[in-house]
Short mmCIF file of C-alpha atoms in Angstrom, two decimals:
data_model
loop_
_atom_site.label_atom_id
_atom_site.label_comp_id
_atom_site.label_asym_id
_atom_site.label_seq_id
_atom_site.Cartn_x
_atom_site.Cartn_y
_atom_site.Cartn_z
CA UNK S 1242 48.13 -39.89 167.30
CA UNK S 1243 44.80 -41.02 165.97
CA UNK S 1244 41.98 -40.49 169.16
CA UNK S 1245 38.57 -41.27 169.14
CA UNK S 1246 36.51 -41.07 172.58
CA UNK S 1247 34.34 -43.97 171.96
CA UNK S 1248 30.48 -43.62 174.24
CA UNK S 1249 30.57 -46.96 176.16
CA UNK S 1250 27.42 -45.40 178.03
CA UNK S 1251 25.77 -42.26 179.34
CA UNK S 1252 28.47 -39.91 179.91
CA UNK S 1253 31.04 -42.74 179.83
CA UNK S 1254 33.89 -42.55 177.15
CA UNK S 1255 36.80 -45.33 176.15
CA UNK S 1256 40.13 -44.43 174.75
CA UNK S 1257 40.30 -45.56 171.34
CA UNK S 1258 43.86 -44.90 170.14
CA UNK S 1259 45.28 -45.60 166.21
CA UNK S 1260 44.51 -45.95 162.36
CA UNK S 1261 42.30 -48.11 160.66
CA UNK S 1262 43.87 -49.47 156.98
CA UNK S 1263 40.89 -46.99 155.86
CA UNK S 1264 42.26 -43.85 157.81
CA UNK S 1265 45.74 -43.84 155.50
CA UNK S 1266 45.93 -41.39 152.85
CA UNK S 1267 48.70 -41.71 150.67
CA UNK S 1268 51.15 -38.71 150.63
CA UNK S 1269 49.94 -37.61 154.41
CA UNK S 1270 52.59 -36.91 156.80
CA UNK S 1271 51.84 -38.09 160.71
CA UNK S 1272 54.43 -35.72 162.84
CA UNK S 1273 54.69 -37.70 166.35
CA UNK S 1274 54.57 -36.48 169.45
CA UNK S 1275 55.54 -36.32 172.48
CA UNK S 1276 59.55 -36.44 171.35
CA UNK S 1277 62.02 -37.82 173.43
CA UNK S 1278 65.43 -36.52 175.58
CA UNK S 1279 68.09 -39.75 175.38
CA UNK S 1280 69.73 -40.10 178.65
CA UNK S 1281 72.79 -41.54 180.07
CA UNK S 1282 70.96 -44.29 181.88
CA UNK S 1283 68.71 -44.88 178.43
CA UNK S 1284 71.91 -45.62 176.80
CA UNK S 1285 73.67 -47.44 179.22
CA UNK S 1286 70.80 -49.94 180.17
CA UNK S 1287 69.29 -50.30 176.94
CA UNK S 1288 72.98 -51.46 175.24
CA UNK S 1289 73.77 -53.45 178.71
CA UNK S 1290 70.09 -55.26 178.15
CA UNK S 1291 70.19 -56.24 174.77
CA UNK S 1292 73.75 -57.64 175.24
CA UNK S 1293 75.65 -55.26 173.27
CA UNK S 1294 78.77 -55.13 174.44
CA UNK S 1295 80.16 -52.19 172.29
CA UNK S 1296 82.14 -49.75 174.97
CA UNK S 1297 81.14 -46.93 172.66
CA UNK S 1298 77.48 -46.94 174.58
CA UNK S 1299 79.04 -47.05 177.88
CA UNK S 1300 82.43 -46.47 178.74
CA UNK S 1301 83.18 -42.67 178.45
CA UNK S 1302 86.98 -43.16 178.82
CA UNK S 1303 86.82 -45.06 175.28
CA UNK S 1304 84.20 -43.47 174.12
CA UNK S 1305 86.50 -39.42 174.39
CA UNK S 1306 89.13 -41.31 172.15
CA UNK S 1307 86.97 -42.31 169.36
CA UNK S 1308 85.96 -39.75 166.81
CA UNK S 1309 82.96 -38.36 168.69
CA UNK S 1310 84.97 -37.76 171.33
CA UNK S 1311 81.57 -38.78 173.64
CA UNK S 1312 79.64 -41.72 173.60
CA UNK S 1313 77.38 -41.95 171.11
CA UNK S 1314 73.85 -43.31 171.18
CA UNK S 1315 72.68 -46.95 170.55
CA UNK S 1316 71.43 -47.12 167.42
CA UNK S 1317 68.72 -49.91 167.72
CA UNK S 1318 68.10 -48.04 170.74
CA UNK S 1319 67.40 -44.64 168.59
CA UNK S 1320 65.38 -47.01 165.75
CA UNK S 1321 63.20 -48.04 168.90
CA UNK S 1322 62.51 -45.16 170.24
CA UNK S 1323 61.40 -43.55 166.61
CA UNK S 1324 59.45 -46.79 165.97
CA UNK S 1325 57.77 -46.61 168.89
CA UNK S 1326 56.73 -42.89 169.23
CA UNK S 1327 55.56 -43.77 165.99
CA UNK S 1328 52.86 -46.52 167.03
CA UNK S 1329 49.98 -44.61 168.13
CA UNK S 1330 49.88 -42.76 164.37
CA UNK S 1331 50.38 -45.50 162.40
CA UNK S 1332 50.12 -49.26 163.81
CA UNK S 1333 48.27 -49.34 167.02
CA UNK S 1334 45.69 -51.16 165.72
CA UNK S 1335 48.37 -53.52 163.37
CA UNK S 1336 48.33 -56.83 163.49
CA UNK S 1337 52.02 -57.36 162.98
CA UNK S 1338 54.98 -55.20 162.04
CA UNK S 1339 56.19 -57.29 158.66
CA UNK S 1340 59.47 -55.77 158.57
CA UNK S 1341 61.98 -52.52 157.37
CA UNK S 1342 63.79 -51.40 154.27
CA UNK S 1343 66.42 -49.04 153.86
CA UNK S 1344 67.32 -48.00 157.38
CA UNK S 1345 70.04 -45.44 157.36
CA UNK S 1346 71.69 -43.94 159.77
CA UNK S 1347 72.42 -40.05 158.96
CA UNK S 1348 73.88 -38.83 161.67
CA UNK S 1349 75.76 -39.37 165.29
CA UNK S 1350 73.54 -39.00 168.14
CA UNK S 1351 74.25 -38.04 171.89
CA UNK S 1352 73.21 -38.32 175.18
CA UNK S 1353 71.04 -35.86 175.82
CA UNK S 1354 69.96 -35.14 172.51
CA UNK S 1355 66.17 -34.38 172.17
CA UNK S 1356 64.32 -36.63 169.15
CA UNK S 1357 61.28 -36.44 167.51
CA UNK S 1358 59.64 -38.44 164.46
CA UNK S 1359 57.36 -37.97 161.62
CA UNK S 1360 55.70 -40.74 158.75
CA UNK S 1361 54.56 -40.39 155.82
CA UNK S 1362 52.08 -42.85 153.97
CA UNK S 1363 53.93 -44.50 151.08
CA UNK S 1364 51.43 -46.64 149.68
CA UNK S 1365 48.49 -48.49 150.80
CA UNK S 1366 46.89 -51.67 149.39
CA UNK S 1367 44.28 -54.32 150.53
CA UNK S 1368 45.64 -58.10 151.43
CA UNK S 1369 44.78 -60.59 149.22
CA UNK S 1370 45.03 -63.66 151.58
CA UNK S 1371 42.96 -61.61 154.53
CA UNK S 1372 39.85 -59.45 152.95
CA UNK S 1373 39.38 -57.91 156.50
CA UNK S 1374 43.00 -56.15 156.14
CA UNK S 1375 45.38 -54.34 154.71
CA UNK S 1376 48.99 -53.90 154.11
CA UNK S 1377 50.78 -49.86 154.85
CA UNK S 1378 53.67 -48.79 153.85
CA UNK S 1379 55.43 -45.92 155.47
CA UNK S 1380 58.88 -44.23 155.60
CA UNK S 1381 59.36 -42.43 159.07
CA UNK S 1382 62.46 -39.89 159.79
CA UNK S 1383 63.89 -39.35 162.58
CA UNK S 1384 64.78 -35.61 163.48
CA UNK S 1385 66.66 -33.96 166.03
CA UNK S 1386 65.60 -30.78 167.84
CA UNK S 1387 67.80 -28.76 165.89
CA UNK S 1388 66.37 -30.57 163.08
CA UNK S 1389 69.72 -32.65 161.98
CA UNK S 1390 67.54 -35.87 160.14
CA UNK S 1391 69.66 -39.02 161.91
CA UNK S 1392 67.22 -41.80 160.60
CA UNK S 1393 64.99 -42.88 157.78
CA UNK S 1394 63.40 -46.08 157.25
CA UNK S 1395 60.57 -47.64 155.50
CA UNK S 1396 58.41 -50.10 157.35
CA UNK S 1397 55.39 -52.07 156.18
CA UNK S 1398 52.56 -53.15 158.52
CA UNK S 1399 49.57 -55.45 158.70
CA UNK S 1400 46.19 -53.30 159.66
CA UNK S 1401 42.75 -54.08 160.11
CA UNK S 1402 39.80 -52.77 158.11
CA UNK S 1403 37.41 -50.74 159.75
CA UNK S 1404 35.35 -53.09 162.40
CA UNK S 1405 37.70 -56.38 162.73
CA UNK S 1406 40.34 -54.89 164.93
CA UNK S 1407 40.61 -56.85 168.71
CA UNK S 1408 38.89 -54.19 170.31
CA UNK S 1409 35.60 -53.78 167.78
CA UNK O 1057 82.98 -63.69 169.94
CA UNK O 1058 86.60 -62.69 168.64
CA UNK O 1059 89.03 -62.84 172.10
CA UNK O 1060 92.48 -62.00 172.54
CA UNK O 1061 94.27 -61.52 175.64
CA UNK O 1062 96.89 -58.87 175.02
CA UNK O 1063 99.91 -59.29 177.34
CA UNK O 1064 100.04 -55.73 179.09
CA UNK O 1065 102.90 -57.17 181.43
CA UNK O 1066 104.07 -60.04 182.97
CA UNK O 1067 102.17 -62.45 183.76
CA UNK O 1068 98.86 -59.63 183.12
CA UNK O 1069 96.43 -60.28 180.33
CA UNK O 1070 93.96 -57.42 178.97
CA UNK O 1071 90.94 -58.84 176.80
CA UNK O 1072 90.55 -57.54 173.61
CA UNK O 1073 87.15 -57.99 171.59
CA UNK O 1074 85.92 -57.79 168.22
CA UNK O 1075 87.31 -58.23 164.30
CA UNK O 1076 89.66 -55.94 162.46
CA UNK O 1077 88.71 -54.88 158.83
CA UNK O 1078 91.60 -57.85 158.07
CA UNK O 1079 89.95 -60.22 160.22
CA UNK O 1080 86.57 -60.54 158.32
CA UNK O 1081 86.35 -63.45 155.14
CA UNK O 1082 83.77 -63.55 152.79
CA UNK O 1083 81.38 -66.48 152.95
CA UNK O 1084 82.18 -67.05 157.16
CA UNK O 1085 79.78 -67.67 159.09
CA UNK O 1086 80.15 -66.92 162.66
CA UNK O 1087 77.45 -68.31 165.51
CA UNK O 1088 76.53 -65.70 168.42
CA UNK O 1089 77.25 -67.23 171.81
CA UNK O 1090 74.79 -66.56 174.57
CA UNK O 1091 71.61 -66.46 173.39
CA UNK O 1092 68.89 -65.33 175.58
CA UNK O 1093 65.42 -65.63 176.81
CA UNK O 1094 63.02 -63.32 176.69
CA UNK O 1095 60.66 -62.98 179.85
CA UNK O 1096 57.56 -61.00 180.31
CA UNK O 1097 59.50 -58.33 181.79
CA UNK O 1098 62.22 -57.77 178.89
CA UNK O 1099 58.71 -57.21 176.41
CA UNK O 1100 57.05 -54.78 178.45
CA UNK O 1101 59.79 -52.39 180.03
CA UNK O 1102 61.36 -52.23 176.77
CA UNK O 1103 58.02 -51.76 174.90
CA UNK O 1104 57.10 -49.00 176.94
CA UNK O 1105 60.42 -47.31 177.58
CA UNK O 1106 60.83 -46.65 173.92
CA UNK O 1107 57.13 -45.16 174.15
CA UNK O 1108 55.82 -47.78 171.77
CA UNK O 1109 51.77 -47.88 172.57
CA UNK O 1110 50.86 -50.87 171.07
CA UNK O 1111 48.73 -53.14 174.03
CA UNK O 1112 49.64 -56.58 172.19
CA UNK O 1113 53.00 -56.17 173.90
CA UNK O 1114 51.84 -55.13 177.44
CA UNK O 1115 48.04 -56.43 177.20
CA UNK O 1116 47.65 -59.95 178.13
CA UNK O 1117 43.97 -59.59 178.00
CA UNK O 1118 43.82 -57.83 174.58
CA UNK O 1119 46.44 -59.87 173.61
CA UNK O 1120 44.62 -63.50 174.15
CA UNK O 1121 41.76 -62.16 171.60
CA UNK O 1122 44.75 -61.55 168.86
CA UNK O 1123 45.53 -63.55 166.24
CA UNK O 1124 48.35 -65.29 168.44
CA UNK O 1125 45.92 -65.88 171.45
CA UNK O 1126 48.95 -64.49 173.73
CA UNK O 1127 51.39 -60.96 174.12
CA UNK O 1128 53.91 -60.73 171.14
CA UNK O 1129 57.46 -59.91 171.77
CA UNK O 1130 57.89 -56.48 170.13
CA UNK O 1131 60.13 -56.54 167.29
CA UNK O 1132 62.61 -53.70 167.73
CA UNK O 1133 63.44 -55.72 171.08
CA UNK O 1134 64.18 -58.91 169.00
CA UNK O 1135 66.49 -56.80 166.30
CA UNK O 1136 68.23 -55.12 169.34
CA UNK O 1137 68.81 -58.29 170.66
CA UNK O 1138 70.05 -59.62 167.85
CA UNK O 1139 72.25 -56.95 166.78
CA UNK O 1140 73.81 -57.06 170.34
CA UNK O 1141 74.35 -60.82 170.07
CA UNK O 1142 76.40 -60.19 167.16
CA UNK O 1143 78.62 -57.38 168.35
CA UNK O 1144 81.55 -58.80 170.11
CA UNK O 1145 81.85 -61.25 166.71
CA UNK O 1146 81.47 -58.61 164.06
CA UNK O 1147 81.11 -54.67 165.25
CA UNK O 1148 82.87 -54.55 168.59
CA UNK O 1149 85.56 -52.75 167.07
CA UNK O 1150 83.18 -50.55 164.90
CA UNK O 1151 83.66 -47.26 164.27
CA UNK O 1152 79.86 -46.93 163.52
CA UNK O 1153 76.98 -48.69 162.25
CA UNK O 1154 76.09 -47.59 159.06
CA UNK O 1155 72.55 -49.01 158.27
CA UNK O 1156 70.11 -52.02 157.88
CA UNK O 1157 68.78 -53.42 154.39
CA UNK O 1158 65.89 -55.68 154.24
CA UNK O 1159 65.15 -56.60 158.00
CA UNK O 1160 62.36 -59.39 157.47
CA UNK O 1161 60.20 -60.46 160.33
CA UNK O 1162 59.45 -63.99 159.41
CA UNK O 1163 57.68 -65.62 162.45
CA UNK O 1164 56.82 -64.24 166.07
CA UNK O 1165 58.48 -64.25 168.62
CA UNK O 1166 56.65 -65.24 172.22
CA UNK O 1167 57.55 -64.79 175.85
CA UNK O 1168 59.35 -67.20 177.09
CA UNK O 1169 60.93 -68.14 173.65
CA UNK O 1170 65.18 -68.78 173.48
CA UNK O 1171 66.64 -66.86 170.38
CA UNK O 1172 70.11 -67.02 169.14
CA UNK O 1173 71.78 -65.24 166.25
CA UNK O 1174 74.28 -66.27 163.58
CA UNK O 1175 76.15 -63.57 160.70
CA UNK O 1176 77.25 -64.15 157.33
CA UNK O 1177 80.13 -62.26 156.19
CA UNK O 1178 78.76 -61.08 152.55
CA UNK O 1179 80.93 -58.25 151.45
CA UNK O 1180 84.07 -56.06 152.55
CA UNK O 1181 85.68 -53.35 150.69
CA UNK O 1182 88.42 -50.43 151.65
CA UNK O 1183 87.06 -47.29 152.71
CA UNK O 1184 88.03 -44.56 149.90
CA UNK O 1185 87.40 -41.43 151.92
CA UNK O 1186 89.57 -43.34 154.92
CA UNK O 1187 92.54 -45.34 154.09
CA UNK O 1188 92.71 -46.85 157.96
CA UNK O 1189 89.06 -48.17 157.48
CA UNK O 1190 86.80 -50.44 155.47
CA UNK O 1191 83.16 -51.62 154.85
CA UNK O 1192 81.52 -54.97 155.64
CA UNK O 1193 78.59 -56.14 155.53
CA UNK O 1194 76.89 -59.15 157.08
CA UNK O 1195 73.88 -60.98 156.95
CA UNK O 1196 72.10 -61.67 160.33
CA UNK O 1197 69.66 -64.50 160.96
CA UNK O 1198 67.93 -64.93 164.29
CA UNK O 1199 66.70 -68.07 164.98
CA UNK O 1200 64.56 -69.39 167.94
CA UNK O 1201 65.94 -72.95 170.03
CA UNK O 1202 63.66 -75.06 167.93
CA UNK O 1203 64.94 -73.69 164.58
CA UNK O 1204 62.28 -71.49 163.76
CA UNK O 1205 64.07 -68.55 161.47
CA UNK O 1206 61.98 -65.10 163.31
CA UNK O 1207 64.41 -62.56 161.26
CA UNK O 1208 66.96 -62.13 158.98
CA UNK O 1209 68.98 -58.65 157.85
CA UNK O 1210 71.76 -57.50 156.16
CA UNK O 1211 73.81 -54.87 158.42
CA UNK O 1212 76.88 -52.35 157.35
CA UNK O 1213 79.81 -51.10 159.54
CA UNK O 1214 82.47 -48.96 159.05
CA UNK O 1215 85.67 -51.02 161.24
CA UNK O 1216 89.42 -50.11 161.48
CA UNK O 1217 92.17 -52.01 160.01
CA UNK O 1218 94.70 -53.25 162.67
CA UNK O 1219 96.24 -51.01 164.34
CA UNK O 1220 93.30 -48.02 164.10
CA UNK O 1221 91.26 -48.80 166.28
CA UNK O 1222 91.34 -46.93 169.74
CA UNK O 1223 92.63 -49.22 172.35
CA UNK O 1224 95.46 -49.48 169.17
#
C-alpha cells in the first residue's frame, strides 16, 4: 500500500491511499498485504453469483471423484481476489483497468488455502492522447502460504499524474 | 447451454451439462443464455469481498467527479460473470481452466447495465500427456443489451473425451 496522511487542518489528517503514474519505478516489486484465507462459503457464493454452474466449486460429492479429490477454488474468484489485494499498491488512484495478458493458472487451489500477492513494475510510459496521465504495466503473482506460485498475469492501467487525480 | 437428460430408469431423467472434447467444432459460435444485470449491490459486495480498495466502485460521491460522472462496475466482476455465463456451454465438463490470453476491456460497464456473453470455438487439439483429454480454446465476447462490445478474451480448458468425465 501507498499511504500518505494528508493535513486537511490543525491536527486533522485524510487518508490518502495509492500511486501516482510518478510513484512507479520500473523493476520495483509491491508485496501486498493483508493476504487472504479462501473459504467454503467464498467459493460457494462467489461461483453461485457469477452464474457458474461448474459442480467442481460446490458440490463435494463430485468434486472427491475428480482428480483433486476436493473442490477446487474458482479461478476468477482467485484472479479477483489477487487483483484486488493488489489495488491499494498499484491502481487506487487509476482511472481504468485497460485489460490482462498472459494469465496462467499454475497451480490447484483449495478451500482454505491462505493467498497472498506481489507486483512488479514492468514498464511505465506517459499517454499520448491524455498529457495529465499515464499508462503502467505490471505483472502480479499470486503465491500461496507455502509459497506454491498459482497465478501470474500482466495487467496495464490508466493513472493520473501527480495533482489531476479525483481527489486533488 | 449443452443439455441432455440421461435416462437413469424408467420413466427418470438425470440432466447432464456441458461439451465433451468431441462435442466442440471449430468456427461455432455458441450464445450464453441468461444474461444478467448488474445492480448496485453485485459492484460493491463483490468489490469489497475480494478486498479490492478502489472507491470508484463503492464511492458514489467520488465516483460522480470521475471521468464517467457515476460508480464503474469493477472489471474482475464483469470477467467472472462472463466466464460463468459461458460454463454450462463450453467448461462444465472441464477438468480445469488453464488460462486467459488477451482479456481486453473495451468499454465500461455501469450499474444497472444487461450483459450477455457469446464463445467462439478457435482451436482444439488431443492432450499428449493424457490420451482421455484434449485442449480448446475459445474466444469470449461480452456484450451489453444495446450491443456495446465491454470485453473480449481468449480462454483454455483441459475437457474429457466421452466417457472420462466423472459422472461417466
Amino acid at each position: 500500500m501507498v499511504y500518505q496522511a494528508k493535513e486537511t487542518g490543525p491536527q486533522r489528517y485524510r487518508e490518502d491511499i495509492g500511486r501516482y503514474f510518478e510513484d512507479f519505478i520500473v523493476g520495483d516489486v509491491y508485496e501486498h498485504r493483508p493476504g487472504r484465507t479462501i473459504s467454503e462459503a467464498d467459493n460457494q457464493w462467489f461461483t453461485l453469483l457469477t452464474m457458474n454452474t461448474h459442480p467442481l466449486h460446490f458440490d463435494a460429492e463430485y468434486a472427491s471423484k475428480s482428480e483433486f479429490g476436493k473442490p477446487l477454488v474458482n479461478s476468477t474468484l482467485t484472479l479477483s481476489i489477487v487483483a484486488g489485494m493488489s489495488v491499494s499498491d498499484t491502481s487506487q488512484k487509476a482511472i481504468a483497468n485497460l485489460g490482462w495478458t498472459d494469465i496462467k493458472l499454475t497451480a490447484p487451489v483449495f478451500q482454505g488455502d491462505t493467498i497472498y500477492a506481489e507486483s512488479e513494475v514492468l514498464d511505465k510510459r506517459e499517454s499520448q492522447s491524455r498529457p495529465t496521465q499515464g499508462v503502467v504495466k505490471i505483472k502480479t503473482t499470486g503465491t500461496k502460504a507455502d509459497r506454491t506460485v498459482f497465478i501470474t498475469y500482466e495487467r496495464t492501467i490508466l493513472v493520473p499524474k501527480r495533482g489531476h487525480s479525483v481527489d486533488d
